[in-house]
Each structure stands twice: as structure tokens, then as C-alpha cells.
mmCIF file of C-alpha atoms in Angstrom:
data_model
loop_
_atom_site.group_PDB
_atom_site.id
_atom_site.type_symbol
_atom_site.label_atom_id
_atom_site.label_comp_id
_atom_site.label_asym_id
_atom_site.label_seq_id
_atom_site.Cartn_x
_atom_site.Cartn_y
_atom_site.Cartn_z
ATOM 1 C CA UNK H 4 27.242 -69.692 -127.335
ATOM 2 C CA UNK H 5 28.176 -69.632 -123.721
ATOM 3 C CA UNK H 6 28.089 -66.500 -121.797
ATOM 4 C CA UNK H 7 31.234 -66.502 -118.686
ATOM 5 C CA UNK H 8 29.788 -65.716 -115.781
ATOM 6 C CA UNK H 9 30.815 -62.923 -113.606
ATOM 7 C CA UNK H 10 30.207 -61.720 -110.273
ATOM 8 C CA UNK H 11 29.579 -57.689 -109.501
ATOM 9 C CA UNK H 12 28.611 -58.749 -105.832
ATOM 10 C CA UNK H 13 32.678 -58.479 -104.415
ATOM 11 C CA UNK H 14 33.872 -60.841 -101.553
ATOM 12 C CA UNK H 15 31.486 -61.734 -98.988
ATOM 13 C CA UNK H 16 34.395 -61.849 -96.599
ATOM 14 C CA UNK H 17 35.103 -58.547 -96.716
ATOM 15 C CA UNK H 18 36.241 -57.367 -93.491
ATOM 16 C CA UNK H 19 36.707 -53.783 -91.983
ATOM 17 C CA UNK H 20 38.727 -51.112 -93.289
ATOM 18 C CA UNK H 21 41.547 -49.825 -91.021
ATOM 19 C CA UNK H 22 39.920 -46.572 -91.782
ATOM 20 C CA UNK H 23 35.977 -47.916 -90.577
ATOM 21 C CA UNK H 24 38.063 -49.704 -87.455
ATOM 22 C CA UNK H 25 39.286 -46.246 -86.202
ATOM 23 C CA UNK H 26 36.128 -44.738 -86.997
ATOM 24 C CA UNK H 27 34.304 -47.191 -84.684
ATOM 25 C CA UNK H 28 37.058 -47.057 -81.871
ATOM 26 C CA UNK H 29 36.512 -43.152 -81.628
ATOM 27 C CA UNK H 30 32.863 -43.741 -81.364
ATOM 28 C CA UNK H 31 32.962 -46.393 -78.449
ATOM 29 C CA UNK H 32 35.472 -43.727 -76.865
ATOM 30 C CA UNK H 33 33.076 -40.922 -77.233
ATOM 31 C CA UNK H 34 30.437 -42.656 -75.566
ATOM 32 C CA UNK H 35 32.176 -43.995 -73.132
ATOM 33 C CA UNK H 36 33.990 -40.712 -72.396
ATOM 34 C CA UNK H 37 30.027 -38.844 -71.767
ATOM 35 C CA UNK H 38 28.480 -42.215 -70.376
ATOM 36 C CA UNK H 39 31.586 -42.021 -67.382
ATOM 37 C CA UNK H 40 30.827 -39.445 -65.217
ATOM 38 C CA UNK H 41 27.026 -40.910 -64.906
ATOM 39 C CA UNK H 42 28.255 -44.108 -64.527
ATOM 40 C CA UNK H 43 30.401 -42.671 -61.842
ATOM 41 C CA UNK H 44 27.736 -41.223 -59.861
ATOM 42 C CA UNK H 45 25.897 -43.985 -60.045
ATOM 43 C CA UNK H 46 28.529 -46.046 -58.248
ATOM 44 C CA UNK H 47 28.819 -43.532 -55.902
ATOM 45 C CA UNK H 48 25.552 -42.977 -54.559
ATOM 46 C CA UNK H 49 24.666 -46.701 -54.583
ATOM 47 C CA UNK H 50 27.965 -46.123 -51.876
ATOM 48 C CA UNK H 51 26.153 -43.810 -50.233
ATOM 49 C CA UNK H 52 23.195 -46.068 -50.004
ATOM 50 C CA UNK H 53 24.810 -49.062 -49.032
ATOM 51 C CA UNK H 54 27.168 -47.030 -45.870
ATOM 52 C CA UNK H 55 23.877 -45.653 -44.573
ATOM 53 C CA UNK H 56 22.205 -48.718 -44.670
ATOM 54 C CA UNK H 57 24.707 -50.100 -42.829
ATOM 55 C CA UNK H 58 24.390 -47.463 -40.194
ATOM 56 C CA UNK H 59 20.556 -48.587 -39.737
ATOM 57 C CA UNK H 60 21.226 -52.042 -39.251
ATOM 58 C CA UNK H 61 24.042 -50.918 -36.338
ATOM 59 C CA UNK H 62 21.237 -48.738 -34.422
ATOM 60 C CA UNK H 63 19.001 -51.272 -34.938
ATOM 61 C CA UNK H 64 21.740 -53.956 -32.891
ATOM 62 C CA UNK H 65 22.898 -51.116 -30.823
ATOM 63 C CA UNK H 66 19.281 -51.196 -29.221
ATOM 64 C CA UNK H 67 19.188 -54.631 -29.046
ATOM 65 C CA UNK H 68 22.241 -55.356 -27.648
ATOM 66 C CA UNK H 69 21.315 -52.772 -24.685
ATOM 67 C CA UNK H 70 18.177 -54.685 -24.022
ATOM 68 C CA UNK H 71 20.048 -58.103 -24.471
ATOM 69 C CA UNK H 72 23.167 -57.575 -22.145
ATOM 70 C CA UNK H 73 20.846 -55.608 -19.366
ATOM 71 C CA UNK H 74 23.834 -52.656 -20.087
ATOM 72 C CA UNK H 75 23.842 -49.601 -21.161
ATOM 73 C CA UNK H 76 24.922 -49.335 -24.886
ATOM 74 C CA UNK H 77 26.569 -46.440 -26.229
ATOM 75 C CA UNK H 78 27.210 -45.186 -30.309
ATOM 76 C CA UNK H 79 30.338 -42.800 -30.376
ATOM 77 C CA UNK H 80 31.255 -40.970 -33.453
ATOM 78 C CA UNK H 81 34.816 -39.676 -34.479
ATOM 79 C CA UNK H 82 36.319 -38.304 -38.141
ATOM 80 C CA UNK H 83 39.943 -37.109 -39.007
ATOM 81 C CA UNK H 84 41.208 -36.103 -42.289
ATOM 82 C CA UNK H 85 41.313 -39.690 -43.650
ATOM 83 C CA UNK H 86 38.105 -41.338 -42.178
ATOM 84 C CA UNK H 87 34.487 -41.485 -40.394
ATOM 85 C CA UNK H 88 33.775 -43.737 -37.669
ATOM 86 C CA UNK H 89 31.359 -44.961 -35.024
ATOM 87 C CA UNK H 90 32.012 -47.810 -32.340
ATOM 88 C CA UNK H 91 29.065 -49.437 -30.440
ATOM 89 C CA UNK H 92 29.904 -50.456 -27.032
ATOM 90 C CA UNK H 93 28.623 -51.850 -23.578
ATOM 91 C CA UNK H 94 29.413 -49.577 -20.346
ATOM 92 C CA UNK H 95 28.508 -50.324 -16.868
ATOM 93 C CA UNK H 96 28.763 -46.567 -16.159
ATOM 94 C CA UNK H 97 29.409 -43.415 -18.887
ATOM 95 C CA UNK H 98 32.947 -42.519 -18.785
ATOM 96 C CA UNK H 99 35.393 -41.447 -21.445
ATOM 97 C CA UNK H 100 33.829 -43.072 -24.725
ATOM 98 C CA UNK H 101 35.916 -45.507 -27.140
ATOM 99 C CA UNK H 102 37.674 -44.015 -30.027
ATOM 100 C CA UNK H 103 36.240 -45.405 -33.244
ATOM 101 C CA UNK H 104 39.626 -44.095 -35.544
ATOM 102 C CA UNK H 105 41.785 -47.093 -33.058
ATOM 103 C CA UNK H 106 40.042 -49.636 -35.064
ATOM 104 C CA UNK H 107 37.758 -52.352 -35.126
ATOM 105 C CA UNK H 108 39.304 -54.754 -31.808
ATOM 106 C CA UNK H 109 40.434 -51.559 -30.460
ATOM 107 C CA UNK H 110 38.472 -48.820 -29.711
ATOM 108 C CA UNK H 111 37.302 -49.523 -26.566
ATOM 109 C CA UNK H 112 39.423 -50.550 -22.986
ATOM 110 C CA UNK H 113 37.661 -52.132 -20.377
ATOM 111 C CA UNK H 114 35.424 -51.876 -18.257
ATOM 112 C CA UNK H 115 33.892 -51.028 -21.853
ATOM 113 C CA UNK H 116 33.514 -53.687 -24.340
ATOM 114 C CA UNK H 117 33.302 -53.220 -27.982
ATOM 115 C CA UNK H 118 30.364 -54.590 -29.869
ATOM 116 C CA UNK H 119 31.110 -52.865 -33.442
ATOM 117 C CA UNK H 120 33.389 -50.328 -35.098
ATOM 118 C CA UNK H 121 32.901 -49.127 -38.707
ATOM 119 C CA UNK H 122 35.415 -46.959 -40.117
ATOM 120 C CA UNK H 123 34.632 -45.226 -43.614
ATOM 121 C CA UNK H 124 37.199 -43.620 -45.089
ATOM 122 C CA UNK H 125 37.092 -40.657 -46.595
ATOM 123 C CA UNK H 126 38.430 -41.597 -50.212
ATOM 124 C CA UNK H 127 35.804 -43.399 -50.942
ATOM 125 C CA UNK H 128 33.601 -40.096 -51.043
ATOM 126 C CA UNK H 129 31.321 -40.750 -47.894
ATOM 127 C CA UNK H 130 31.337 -39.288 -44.393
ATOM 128 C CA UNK H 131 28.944 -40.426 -41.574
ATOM 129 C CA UNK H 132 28.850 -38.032 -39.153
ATOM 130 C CA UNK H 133 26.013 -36.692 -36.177
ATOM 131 C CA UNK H 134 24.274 -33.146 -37.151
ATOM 132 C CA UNK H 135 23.422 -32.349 -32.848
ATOM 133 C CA UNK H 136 25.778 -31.286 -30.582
ATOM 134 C CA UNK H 137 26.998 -34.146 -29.328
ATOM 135 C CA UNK H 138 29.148 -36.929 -30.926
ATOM 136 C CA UNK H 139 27.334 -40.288 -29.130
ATOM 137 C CA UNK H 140 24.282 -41.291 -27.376
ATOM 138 C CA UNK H 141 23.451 -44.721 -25.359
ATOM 139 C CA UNK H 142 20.405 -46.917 -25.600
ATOM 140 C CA UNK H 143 18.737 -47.514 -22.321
ATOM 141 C CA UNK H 144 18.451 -51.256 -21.537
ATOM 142 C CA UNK H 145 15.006 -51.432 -19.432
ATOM 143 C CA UNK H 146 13.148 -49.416 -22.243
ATOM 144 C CA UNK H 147 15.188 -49.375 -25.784
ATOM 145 C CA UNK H 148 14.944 -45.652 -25.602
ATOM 146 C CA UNK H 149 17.743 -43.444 -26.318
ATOM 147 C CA UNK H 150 19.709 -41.239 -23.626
ATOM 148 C CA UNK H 151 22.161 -38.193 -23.379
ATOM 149 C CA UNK H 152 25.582 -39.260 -22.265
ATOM 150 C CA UNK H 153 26.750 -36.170 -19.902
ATOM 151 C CA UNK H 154 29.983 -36.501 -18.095
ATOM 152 C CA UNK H 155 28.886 -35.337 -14.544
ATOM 153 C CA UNK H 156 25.474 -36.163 -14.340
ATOM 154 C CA UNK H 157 23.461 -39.281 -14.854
ATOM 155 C CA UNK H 158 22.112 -39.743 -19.022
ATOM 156 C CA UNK H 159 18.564 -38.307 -19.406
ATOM 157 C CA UNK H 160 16.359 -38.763 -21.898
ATOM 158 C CA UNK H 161 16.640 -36.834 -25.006
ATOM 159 C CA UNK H 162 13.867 -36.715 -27.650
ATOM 160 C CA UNK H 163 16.252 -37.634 -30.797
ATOM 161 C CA UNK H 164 19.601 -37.705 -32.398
ATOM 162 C CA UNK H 165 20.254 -37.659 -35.932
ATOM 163 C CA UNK H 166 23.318 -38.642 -38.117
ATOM 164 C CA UNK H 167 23.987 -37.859 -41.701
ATOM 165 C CA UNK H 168 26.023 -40.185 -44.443
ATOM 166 C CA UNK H 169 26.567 -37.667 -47.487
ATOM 167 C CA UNK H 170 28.951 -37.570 -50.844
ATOM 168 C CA UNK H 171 27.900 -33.652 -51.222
ATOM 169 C CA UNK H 172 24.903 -30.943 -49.960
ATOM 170 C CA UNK H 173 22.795 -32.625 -52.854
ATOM 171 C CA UNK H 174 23.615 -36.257 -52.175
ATOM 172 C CA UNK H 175 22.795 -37.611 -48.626
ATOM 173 C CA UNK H 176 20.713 -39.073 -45.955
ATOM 174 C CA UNK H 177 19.553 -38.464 -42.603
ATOM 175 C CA UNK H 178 19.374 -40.951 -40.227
ATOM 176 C CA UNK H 179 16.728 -39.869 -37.089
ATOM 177 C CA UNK H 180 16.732 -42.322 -34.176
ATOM 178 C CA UNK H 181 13.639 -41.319 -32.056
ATOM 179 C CA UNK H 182 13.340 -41.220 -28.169
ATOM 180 C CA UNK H 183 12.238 -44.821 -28.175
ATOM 181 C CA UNK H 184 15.313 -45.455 -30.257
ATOM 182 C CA UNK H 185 13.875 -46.881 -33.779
ATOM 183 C CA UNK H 186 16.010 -45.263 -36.904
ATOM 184 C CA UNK H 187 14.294 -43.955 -39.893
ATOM 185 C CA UNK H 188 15.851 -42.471 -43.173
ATOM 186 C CA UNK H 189 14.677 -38.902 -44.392
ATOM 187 C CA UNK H 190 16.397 -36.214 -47.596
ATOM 188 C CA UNK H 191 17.068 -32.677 -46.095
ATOM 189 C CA UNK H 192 15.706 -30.203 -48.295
ATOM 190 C CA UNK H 193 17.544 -29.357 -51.174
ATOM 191 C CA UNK H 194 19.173 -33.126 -51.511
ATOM 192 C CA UNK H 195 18.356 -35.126 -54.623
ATOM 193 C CA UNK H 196 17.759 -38.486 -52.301
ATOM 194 C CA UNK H 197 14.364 -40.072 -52.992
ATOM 195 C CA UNK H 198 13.704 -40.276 -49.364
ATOM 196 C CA UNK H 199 10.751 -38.968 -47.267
ATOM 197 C CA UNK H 200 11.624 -35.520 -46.876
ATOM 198 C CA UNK H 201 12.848 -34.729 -43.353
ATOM 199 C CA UNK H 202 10.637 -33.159 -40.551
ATOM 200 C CA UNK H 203 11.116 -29.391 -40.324
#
């Protein structure tokens, strides 16, 4: 006598319920909704990073270029409600300094000639910007070191000048050039940067 077979193992291509679909769609939303505003930040301070970074590397040419052109070489800083600039530029004599928020090809008129101009703007969540009094320095070309650029007496020396690049008070960087006019990167106190803290 011969037994039928049967099978109680259902079809192996069984797919997904419309009900298990939706299911899984709300998870990948849920996670994606709490994983956004980290990935977010990430992004943004990697932004951060990258503009003051940037902002080395254009001291560090600023002070060349002084030393390579025999000239003195100025860094002017500007901001308005849309961006954050800075223009590096050769000047036989300090005058009226070039105006960064012109533009890259146009910040400067002669006798001043434009070596650089960055322009950040401000929706993508960084400002650079200089935390002393004054909004530029130069570089001196006989010793690399940096200088005050007054407007009725000759530039002095000045022991340092220091620029920040932040998103917020937590997130940024300060950028110290030194009186021989080499950059280095410090947090302020009560920033979440892993940077050497900054002096004082």
C-alpha cells in the first residue's frame, strides 16, 4: 500500500508580506531618522576641519611668498551677512588693504597684487574670522616674521595673531601664527575639538 506524500514545509519561495514590507520600511526610517542628525554633524565638522586646514596651508604660502617675492605680504580678513573671507597679497608699501568679499581676481588693485582669496560662505555653517583687534597682518620678507599693519606709521613687530574657523562656541579651532610667523592649531576651552588646548 502506497502512502501519497505530502509536504507540511509550504513554498520555499515565499516572499514578504505587504504587512512585514511596511514593518521593515518604518524600521530603516526610524534609524535613519536618529542616525541623521549625527551623521549631520559629522559632515559638518569634517567642514570645519577641512576650511581650517585650508587656512594653514595659506599662512604657510603667505610666508613664503613674502620671502620669495622680497615684498611685503599681507592676510586681510572681511565677513558680511553671507560670507567669510581672507585675500593674501603683495604690497610695496601698506595702504588701504584688498577686500576679500570682491572675489577671487578681484580683491586687490594695483600697486597690490593678489596672491589668494578664499571666500566661505556662511551657509555652509563655517566662519573664519581673526579674534585681535585688527583684521590683517603682513609677513616680513627678510625674516618670515609677522608685522602690524598701522596706517601712519611703519609695521612693527607684533608677538602673534590668531584666527578662529568655528560652526558654534563648542565646535572650532584656533589658528595662532607666532612672531616668526609659523601657524599652529589649538581648542579654546570649553570646545569639543581634539586639539592641543590653547595657551592661556
Amino acid at each position: 500500500m502506497m502512502i501519497g506524500s505530502s509536504s507540511f514545509c509550504g513554498d520555499a519561495r515565499r516572499g514578504f508580506t505587504l504587512v512585514e514590507l511596511l514593518v521593515a520600511i518604518a524600521l530603516v526610517a526610524i534609524v535613519l531618522a536618529l542616525a541623521a542628525p549625527s551623521l549631520r554633524s559629522i559632515i559638518e565638522v569634517q567642514r570645519l576641519r577641512s576650511t581650517n586646514a585650508q587656512l594653514v596651508t595659506d599662512l604657510q604660502l603667505a610666508r613664503s611668498e613674502a620671502v620669495a617675492r622680497r615684498s611685503l605680504v599681507a592676510v586681510s580678513f572681511n565677513s558680511n551677512s553671507t560670507m567669510s573671507c581672507y585675500t593674501i597679497y603683495s604690497t610695496p608699501v601698506m595702504q588701504q588693504p584688498c577686500n576679500c568679499l570682491s572675489g577671487p581676481g578681484s580683491a586687490c588693485t594695483s600697486p597690490r597684487v593678489e596672491i589668494r582669496t578664499v571666500q566661505v560662505p556662511k551657509d555652509l555653517g563655517v566662519t573664519v574670522a581673526p579674534i585681535t583687534g585688527n583684521l590683517e597682518f603682513a609677513y616680513d620678507p627678510t625674516t618670515g616674521g609677522i608685522m602690524s599693519i598701522p596706517t601712519d606709521t611703519m609695521p612693527e613687530s607684533i608677538e602673534s595673531f590668531s584666527v578662529e574657523a568655528y560652526l558654534d562656541t563648542l565646535r572650532k579651532f584656533q589658528t595662532i601664527v607666532n612672531r616668526p610667523g609659523r601657524p599652529s592649531v589649538c581648542s579654546p576651552a570649553g570646545t569639543s575639538m581634539k586639539e592641543a588646548p590653547c595657551p592661556g
